[in-house]
Coordinates of C-alpha atoms in Angstrom, one line a residue:
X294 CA -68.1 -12.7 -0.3
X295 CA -67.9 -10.6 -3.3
X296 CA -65.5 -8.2 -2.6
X297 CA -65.3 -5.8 -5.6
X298 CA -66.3 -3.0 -3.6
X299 CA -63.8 -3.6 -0.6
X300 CA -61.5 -4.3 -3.1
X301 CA -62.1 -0.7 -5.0
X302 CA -62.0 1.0 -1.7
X303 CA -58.5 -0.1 -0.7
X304 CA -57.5 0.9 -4.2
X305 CA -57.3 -2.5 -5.7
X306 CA -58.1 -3.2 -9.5
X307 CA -61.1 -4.8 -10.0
X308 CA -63.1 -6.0 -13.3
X309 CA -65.4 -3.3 -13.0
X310 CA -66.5 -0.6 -10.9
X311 CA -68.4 -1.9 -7.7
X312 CA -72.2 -0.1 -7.2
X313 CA -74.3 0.9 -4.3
X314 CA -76.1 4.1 -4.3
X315 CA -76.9 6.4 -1.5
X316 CA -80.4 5.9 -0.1
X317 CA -80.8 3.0 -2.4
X318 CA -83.1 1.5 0.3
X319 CA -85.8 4.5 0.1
X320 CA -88.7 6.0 -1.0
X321 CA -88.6 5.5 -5.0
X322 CA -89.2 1.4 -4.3
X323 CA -93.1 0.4 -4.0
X324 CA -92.0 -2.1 -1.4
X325 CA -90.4 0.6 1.0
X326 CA -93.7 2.1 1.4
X327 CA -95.3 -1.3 1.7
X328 CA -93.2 -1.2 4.7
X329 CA -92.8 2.9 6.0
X330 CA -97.1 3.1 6.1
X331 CA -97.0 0.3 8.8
X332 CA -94.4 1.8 10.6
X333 CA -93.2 5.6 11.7
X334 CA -89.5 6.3 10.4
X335 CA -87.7 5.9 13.5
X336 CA -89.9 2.7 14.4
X337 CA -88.5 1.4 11.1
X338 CA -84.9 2.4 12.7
X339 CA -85.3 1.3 16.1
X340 CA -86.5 -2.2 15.3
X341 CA -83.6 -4.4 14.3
X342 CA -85.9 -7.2 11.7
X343 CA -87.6 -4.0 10.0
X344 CA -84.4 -1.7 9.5
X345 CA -83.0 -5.3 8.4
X346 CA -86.1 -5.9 5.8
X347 CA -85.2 -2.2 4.6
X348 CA -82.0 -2.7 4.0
X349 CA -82.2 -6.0 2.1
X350 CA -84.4 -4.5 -0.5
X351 CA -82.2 -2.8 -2.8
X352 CA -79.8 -6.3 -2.2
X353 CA -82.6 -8.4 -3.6
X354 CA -83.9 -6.0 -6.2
X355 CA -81.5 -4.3 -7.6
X356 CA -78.4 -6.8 -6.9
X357 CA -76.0 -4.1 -6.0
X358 CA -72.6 -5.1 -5.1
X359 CA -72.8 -3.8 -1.1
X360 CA -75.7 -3.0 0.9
X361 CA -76.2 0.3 3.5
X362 CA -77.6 -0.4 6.8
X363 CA -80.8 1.5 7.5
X364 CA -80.9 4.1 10.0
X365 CA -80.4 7.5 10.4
X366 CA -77.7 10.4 10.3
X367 CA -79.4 12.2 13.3
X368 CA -80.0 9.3 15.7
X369 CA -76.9 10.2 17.2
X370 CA -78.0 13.6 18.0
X371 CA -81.3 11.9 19.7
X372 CA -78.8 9.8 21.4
X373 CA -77.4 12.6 23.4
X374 CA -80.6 14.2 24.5
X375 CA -82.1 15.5 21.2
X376 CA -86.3 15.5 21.3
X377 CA -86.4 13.9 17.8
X378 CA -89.3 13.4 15.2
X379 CA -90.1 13.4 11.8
X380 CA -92.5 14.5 9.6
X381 CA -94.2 13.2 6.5
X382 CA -93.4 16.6 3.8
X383 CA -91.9 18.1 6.8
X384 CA -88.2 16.1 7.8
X385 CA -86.9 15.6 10.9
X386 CA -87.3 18.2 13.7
X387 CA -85.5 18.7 17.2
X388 CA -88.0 19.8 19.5
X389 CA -85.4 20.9 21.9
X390 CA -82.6 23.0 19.8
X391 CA -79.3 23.5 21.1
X392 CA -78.5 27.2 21.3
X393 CA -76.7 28.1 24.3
X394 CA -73.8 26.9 26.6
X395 CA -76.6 25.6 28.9
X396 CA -78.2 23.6 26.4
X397 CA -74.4 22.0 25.4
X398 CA -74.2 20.8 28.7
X399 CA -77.2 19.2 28.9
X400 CA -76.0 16.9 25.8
X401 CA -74.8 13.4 27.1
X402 CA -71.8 11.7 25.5
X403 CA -72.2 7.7 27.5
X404 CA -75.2 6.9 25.2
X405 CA -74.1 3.6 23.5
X406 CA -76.4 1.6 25.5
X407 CA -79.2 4.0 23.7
X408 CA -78.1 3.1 20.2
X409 CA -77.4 -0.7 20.8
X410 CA -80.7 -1.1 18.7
X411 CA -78.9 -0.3 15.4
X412 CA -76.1 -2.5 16.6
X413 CA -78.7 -5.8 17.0
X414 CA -80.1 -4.4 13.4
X415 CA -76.1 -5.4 12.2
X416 CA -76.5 -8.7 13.6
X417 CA -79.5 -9.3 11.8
X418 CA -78.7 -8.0 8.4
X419 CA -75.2 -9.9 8.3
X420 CA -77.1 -12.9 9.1
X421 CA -79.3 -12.0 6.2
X422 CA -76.6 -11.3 3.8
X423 CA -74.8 -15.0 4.3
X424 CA -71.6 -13.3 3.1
X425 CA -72.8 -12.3 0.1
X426 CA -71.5 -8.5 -0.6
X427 CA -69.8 -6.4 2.6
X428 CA -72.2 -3.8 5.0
X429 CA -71.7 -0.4 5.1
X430 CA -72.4 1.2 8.7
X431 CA -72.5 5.4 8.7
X432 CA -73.0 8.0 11.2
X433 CA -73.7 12.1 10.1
X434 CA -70.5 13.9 10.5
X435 CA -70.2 16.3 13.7
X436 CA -71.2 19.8 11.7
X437 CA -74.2 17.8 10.1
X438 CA -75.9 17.0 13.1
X439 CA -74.7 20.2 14.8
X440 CA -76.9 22.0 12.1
X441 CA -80.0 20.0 12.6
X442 CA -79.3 20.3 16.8
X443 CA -78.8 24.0 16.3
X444 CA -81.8 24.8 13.6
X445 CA -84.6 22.3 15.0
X446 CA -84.3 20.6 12.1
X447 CA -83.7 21.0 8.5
X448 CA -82.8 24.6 7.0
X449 CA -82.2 26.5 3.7
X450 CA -79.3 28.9 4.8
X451 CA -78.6 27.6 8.6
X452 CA -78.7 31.3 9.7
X453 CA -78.8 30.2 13.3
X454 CA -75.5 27.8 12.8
X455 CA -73.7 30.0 11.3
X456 CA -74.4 32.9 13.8
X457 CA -73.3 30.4 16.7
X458 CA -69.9 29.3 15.1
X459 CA -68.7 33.2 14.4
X460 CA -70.6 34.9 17.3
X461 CA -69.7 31.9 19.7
X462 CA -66.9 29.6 18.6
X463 CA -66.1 28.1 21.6
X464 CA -69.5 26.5 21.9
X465 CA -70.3 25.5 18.5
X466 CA -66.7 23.7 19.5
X467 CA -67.6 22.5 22.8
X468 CA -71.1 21.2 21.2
X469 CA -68.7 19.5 17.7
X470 CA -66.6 18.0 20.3
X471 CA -69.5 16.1 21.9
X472 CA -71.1 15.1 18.7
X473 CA -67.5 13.9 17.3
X474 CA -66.9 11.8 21.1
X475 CA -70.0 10.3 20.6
X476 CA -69.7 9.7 16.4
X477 CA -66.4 7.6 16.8
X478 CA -68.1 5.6 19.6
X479 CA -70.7 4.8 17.3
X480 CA -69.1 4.2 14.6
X481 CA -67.1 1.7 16.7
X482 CA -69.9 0.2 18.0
X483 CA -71.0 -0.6 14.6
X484 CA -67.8 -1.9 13.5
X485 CA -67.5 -4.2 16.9
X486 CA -71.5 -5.6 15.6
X487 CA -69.5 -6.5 12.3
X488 CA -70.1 -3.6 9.0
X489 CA -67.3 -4.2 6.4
X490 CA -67.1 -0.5 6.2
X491 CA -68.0 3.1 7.1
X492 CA -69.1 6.2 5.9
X493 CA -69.2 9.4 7.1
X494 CA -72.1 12.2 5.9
X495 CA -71.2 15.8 6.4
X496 CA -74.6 16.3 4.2
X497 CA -74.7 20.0 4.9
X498 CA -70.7 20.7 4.5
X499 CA -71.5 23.0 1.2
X500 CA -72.9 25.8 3.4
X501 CA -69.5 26.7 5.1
X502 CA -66.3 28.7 3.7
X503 CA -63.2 27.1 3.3
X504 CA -62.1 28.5 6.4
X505 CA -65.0 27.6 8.5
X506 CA -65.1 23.9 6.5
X507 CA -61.5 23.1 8.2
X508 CA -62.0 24.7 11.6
X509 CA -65.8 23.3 12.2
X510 CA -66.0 20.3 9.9
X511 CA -62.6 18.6 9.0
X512 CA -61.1 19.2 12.1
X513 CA -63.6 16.7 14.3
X514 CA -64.0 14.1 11.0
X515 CA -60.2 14.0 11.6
X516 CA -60.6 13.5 14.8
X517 CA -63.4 10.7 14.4
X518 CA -61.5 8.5 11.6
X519 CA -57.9 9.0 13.9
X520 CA -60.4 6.7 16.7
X521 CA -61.9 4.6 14.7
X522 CA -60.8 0.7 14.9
X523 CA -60.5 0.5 11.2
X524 CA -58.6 -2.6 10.5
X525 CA -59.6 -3.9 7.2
X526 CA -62.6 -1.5 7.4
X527 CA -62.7 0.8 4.7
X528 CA -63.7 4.8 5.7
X529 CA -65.4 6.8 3.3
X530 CA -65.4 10.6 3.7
X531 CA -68.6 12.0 1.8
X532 CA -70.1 16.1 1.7
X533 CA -71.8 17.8 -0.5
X534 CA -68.9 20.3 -1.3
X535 CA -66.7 17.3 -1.9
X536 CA -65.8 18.9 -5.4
X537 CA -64.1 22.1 -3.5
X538 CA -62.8 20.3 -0.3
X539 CA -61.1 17.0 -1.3
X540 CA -58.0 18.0 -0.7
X541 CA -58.8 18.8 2.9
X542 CA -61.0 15.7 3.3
X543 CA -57.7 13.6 2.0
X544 CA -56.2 15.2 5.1
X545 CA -58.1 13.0 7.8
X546 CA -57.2 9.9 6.0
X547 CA -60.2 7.7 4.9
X548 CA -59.7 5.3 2.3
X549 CA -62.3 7.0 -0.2
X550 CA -63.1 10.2 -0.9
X551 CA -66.8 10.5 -1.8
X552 CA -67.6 13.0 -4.8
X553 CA -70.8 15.4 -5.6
X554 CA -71.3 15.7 -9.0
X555 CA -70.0 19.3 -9.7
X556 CA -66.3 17.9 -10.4
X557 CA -64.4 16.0 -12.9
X558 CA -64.2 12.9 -10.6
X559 CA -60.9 11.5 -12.6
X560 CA -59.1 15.5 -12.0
X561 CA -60.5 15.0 -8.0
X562 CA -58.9 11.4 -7.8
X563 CA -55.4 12.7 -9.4
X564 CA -55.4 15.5 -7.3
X565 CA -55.5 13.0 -3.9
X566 CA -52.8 11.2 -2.1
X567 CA -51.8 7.7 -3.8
X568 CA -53.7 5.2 -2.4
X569 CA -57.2 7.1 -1.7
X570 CA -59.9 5.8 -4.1
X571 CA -63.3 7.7 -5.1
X572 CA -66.5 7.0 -4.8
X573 CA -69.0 9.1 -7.2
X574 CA -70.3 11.0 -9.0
X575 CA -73.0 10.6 -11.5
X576 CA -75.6 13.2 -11.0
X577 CA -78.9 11.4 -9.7
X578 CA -81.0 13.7 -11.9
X579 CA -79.7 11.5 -14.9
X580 CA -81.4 9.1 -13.3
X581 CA -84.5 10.6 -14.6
X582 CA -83.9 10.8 -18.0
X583 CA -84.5 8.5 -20.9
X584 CA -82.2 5.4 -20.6
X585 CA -80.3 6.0 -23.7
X586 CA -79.1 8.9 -21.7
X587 CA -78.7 6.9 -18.6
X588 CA -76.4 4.8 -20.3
X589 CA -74.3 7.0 -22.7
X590 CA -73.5 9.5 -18.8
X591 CA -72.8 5.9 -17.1
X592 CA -70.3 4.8 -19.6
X593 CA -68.6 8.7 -20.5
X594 CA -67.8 8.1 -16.6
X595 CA -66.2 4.5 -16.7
X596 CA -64.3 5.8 -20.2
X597 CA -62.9 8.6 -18.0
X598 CA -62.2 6.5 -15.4
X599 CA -60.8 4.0 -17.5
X600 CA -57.1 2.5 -16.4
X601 CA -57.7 3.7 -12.8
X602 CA -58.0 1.4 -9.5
X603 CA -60.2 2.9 -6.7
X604 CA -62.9 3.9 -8.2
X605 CA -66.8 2.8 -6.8
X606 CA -69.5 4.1 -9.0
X607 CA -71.9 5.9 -6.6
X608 CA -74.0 9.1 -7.2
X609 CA -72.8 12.6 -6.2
X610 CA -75.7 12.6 -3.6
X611 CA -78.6 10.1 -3.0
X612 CA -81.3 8.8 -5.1
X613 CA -84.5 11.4 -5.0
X614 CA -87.9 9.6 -3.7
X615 CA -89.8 10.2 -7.2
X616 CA -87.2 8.8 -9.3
X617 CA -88.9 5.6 -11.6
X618 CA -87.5 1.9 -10.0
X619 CA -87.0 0.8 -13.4
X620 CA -84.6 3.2 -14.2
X621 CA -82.3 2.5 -11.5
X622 CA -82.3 -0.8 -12.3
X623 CA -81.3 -0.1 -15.9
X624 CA -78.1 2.1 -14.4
X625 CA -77.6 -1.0 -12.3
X626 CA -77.3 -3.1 -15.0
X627 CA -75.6 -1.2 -17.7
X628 CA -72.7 -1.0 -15.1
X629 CA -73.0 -4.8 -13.7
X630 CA -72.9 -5.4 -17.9
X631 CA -69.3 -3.1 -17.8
X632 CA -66.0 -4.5 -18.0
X633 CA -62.6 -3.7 -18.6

């Protein structure tokens, strides 16, 4: 296996910085809509040979050096009782929101045998890979999927979320506690069908105060990463807000600390525990520039980061659907190109 990007995320030196890219198996590649307008999205997840063909495409395309299992953050939430869809232009929606103490209880938390599908979509992709570069499994962190349980789906200031965690605490905890029971299980699950690493996505983490960031977020990712069986399995702790809160992230022990692009990533990693890597941060809107430009912001990063072990090249958050195929290719290249 080519290990570069295990090897990065315990801290190791390597050559050159390992890259994979959040959603690199998504909507700017032709041949992901060949596939997403025979199929709806969660069709795509549910079915273990097409989440499988998805998640080979950016391995066979754009050689990176570890592939993301496709799924979803919120198909734990579904798992649990949520009435799940998703929209073309519109995103996922909850039919059902979870507002009250009623609707808390109503959530399950023994729902495994409901998300065995993305386990048998492991299987299938591991089989696929050969050994060629390590899987990474994920699951949304506990306040992510809270937001879309609470809103009904996605949101622009998460008005209702934040009026439940400081009007009702002690159900946005009793709700954060089922979602974080349920996450490690998962996460397990998905280490037991064989990933070679995890990460968690508190996507929405930016929208909380530091205060409310350690008592509804951090606290139940803590909680999660203390239960995972993470022997030789790297965890990487991503949010957007990762430029404010690494120091709290650092606190619940993953291996990496995954960085937006609003931070010097080199200040971020000295400012962590010895022994934590990063993972980051090139903004994806580069990615839409000219490639003289894409390569000049590539390299300025691996100069900064020059001398350090740790360090996977990622982007601060995923790859938007309109960016051109051809120019992630070129970022994959000029760093594949990079050495030492």
């Amino acid at each position: 296996m080519n290990t570069l990007f295990l090897d990065a995320a315990f801290s190791k030196q390597t050559e050159r910085p390992p890259v994979w890219m959040m959603r690199q198996a998504g909507r700017f590649m032709p041949e992901y809509w060949e596939i997403k307008n025979k199929y709806s999205f969660l069709e795509m997840c549910k079915t273990p040979e097409i989440a499988a063909d998805v998640t080979m495409l950016p391995v066979d395309l754009l050689g990176i050096d570890a592939a993301i299992l496709f799924s979803d953050i919120l198909v734990t939430g579904e798992a649990m009782g949520g009435d799940l869809s998703f929209t073309q232009g519109v995103g996922p929606k909850f039919a059902n929101p979870v507002r009250t103490l009623k609707d808390v209880d109503a959530l399950e938390i023994d729902v495994l045998d409901r998300l065995q599908y993305v386990a048998d979509a492991i299987k299938v992709i591991q089989q696929r890979l050969n050994g060629s570069i390590p899987l990474i499994g994920f699951a949304g962190a506990p306040f992510t999927v809270m937001s879309y349980l609470v809103e009904g789906g996605s949101s622009k200031d998460f008005k209702t979320t934040k009026l439940l965690i400081h009007n009702r605490p002690e159900v946005a905890h009793k709700l954060l506690a089922k979602i974080a029971k349920v996450t490690a299980d998962y996460l397990n699950l998905q280490i037991a069908a064989g990933v070679n690493a995890i990460q968690i996505f508190d996507s929405w983490a930016q929208a909380l105060s530091w205060n409310d960031y350690q008592e509804f977020s951090h606290r139940y990712i803590q909680e999660i990463i203390a239960n995972l069986n993470r022997k030789d399995i790297p965890v990487i702790s991503f949010c957007k807000g990762s430029s404010v809160f690494a120091p709290i992230m650092a606190e619940a022990k993953p291996d990496v600390v995954s960085v937006d692009w609003n931070a010097d990533l080199l200040n971020i990693k000295k400012s962590l525990p010895a022994g934590i890597a990063v993972q980051g941060n090139l903004d994806p809107h580069i990615l839409y520039a000219d490639k003289t430009v894409i390569k000049r912001e590539i390299l300025r990063l691996f100069e900064r980061m020059r001398g350090e072990n740790g360090f996977i090249f990622n982007l601060g958050h995923g790859i938007m659907p309109d960016i051109p195929f051809d120019n992630v290719k070129y970022a994959i290249e000029v760093i594949k190109d990079f050495k030492y």
